[in-house]
Amino acid sequence: MPTATGRLLGVAQLSLLSAAPPRLVQLAADAGFDFVGVRVRPVTDAETPFDVQPGSPLLAETLARMADTGVMVRDIEFLLLDGTDQRDAWLRMFEAGQALGAESLTVACGDPDLSRARDTLAQMAEDGRPFGISPGLEAISYQSVRSIPVADELAVHAGCDLVVDTLHTGRFGASAAELAAAASRAPMVQLCDAPAERPASREALVTESRSARLAPGEGGLDLLGVVDALEAGLAGTPRAGTQLPVSLEVPNEEAVARLGDAGWLGHLHSSAVSLLEREALPGSSAGSSGGAAAATAETSTEERTR
């Protein structure tokens, strides 16, 4: 259920990558989340693929759990635009997403040719409209698009959304002004924490992103600063005064092994509620543990993404 301030909370598939969508929905409901993100296409060969295409038994089971619990699917993932023809892949993803009721498909850009990537994203956005789904371009600290201004320029050209993730905004050093300028294209924010110090190598950035993030409030990133900047940027838009939904994307293999699947999602929910409701207290200051977002980044391949 929403927080005391009315903000919707969700949990991304990457927080519990091994959980099949029906189980993820049930665990999310038990922990108190309002929505989930579902990975309808595996990113690496090591992942278990979840077939939620129309007509599949897993889709039927997922929809039944959603109906039973009231938990929604807001977004699906994940596609790395790599410069090749990926249209068949994203059309299948749109089909699965429409069946789940999703509104957004998260993508990132690993294509070094940004002119080509701009055209690819525009084609993808056009293809998504009949399905009611918009691509959400996520700037990732070790990919070709690794800043909010570049991601926002591509999104404006394509007519699609942005996905803002607090790990990556911290690692490439997004400013409050950049976030506010792009806010109208961000339908939600992905929240996690991490140490304030940026990992020293691309490999370490990938490892942190995929398996070593921290629950909100347990690191040094300025999480509330990101949320506040985005919501301030909504002033003067039709969404002025609204609270952005927050999705917890916090993969941490050690914590899951220690707490178990249900324990980990419960911990993420309580940590997020504690942080976000502190924001509403009079005189509270933005920030997780006082750390500021900082860093630059590099590029990688799909096998080393998210």
Short mmCIF file of N, CA, C and O in Angstrom, two decimals, residues 66 68 93 158 209 247 270 298:
data_model
loop_
_atom_site.label_atom_id
_atom_site.label_comp_id
_atom_site.label_asym_id
_atom_site.label_seq_id
_atom_site.Cartn_x
_atom_site.Cartn_y
_atom_site.Cartn_z
N MET A 66 -1.69 -11.08 -9.68
CA MET A 66 -1.95 -9.64 -9.68
C MET A 66 -3.39 -9.35 -9.28
O MET A 66 -3.66 -8.44 -8.48
N ASP A 68 -5.33 -11.24 -7.47
CA ASP A 68 -5.52 -11.62 -6.07
C ASP A 68 -4.94 -10.60 -5.10
O ASP A 68 -5.50 -10.36 -4.02
N MET A 93 8.65 -7.93 -26.64
CA MET A 93 8.59 -7.35 -25.30
C MET A 93 7.35 -6.49 -25.14
O MET A 93 6.68 -6.52 -24.10
N ALA A 158 12.96 11.25 -29.53
CA ALA A 158 12.18 10.03 -29.79
C ALA A 158 10.74 10.13 -29.31
O ALA A 158 9.89 9.38 -29.77
N SER A 209 26.52 -2.55 -9.76
CA SER A 209 25.20 -2.34 -10.32
C SER A 209 24.36 -3.61 -10.33
O SER A 209 23.15 -3.57 -10.06
N SER A 247 10.54 2.96 -7.39
CA SER A 247 10.77 1.53 -7.56
C SER A 247 12.12 1.18 -6.93
O SER A 247 13.13 1.80 -7.25
N SER A 270 10.73 -1.49 4.20
CA SER A 270 10.81 -0.71 5.44
C SER A 270 11.88 0.37 5.35
O SER A 270 11.71 1.49 5.86
N GLU A 298 32.00 4.85 -17.98
CA GLU A 298 32.48 4.27 -19.22
C GLU A 298 31.39 3.49 -19.94
O GLU A 298 30.24 3.68 -19.67
#
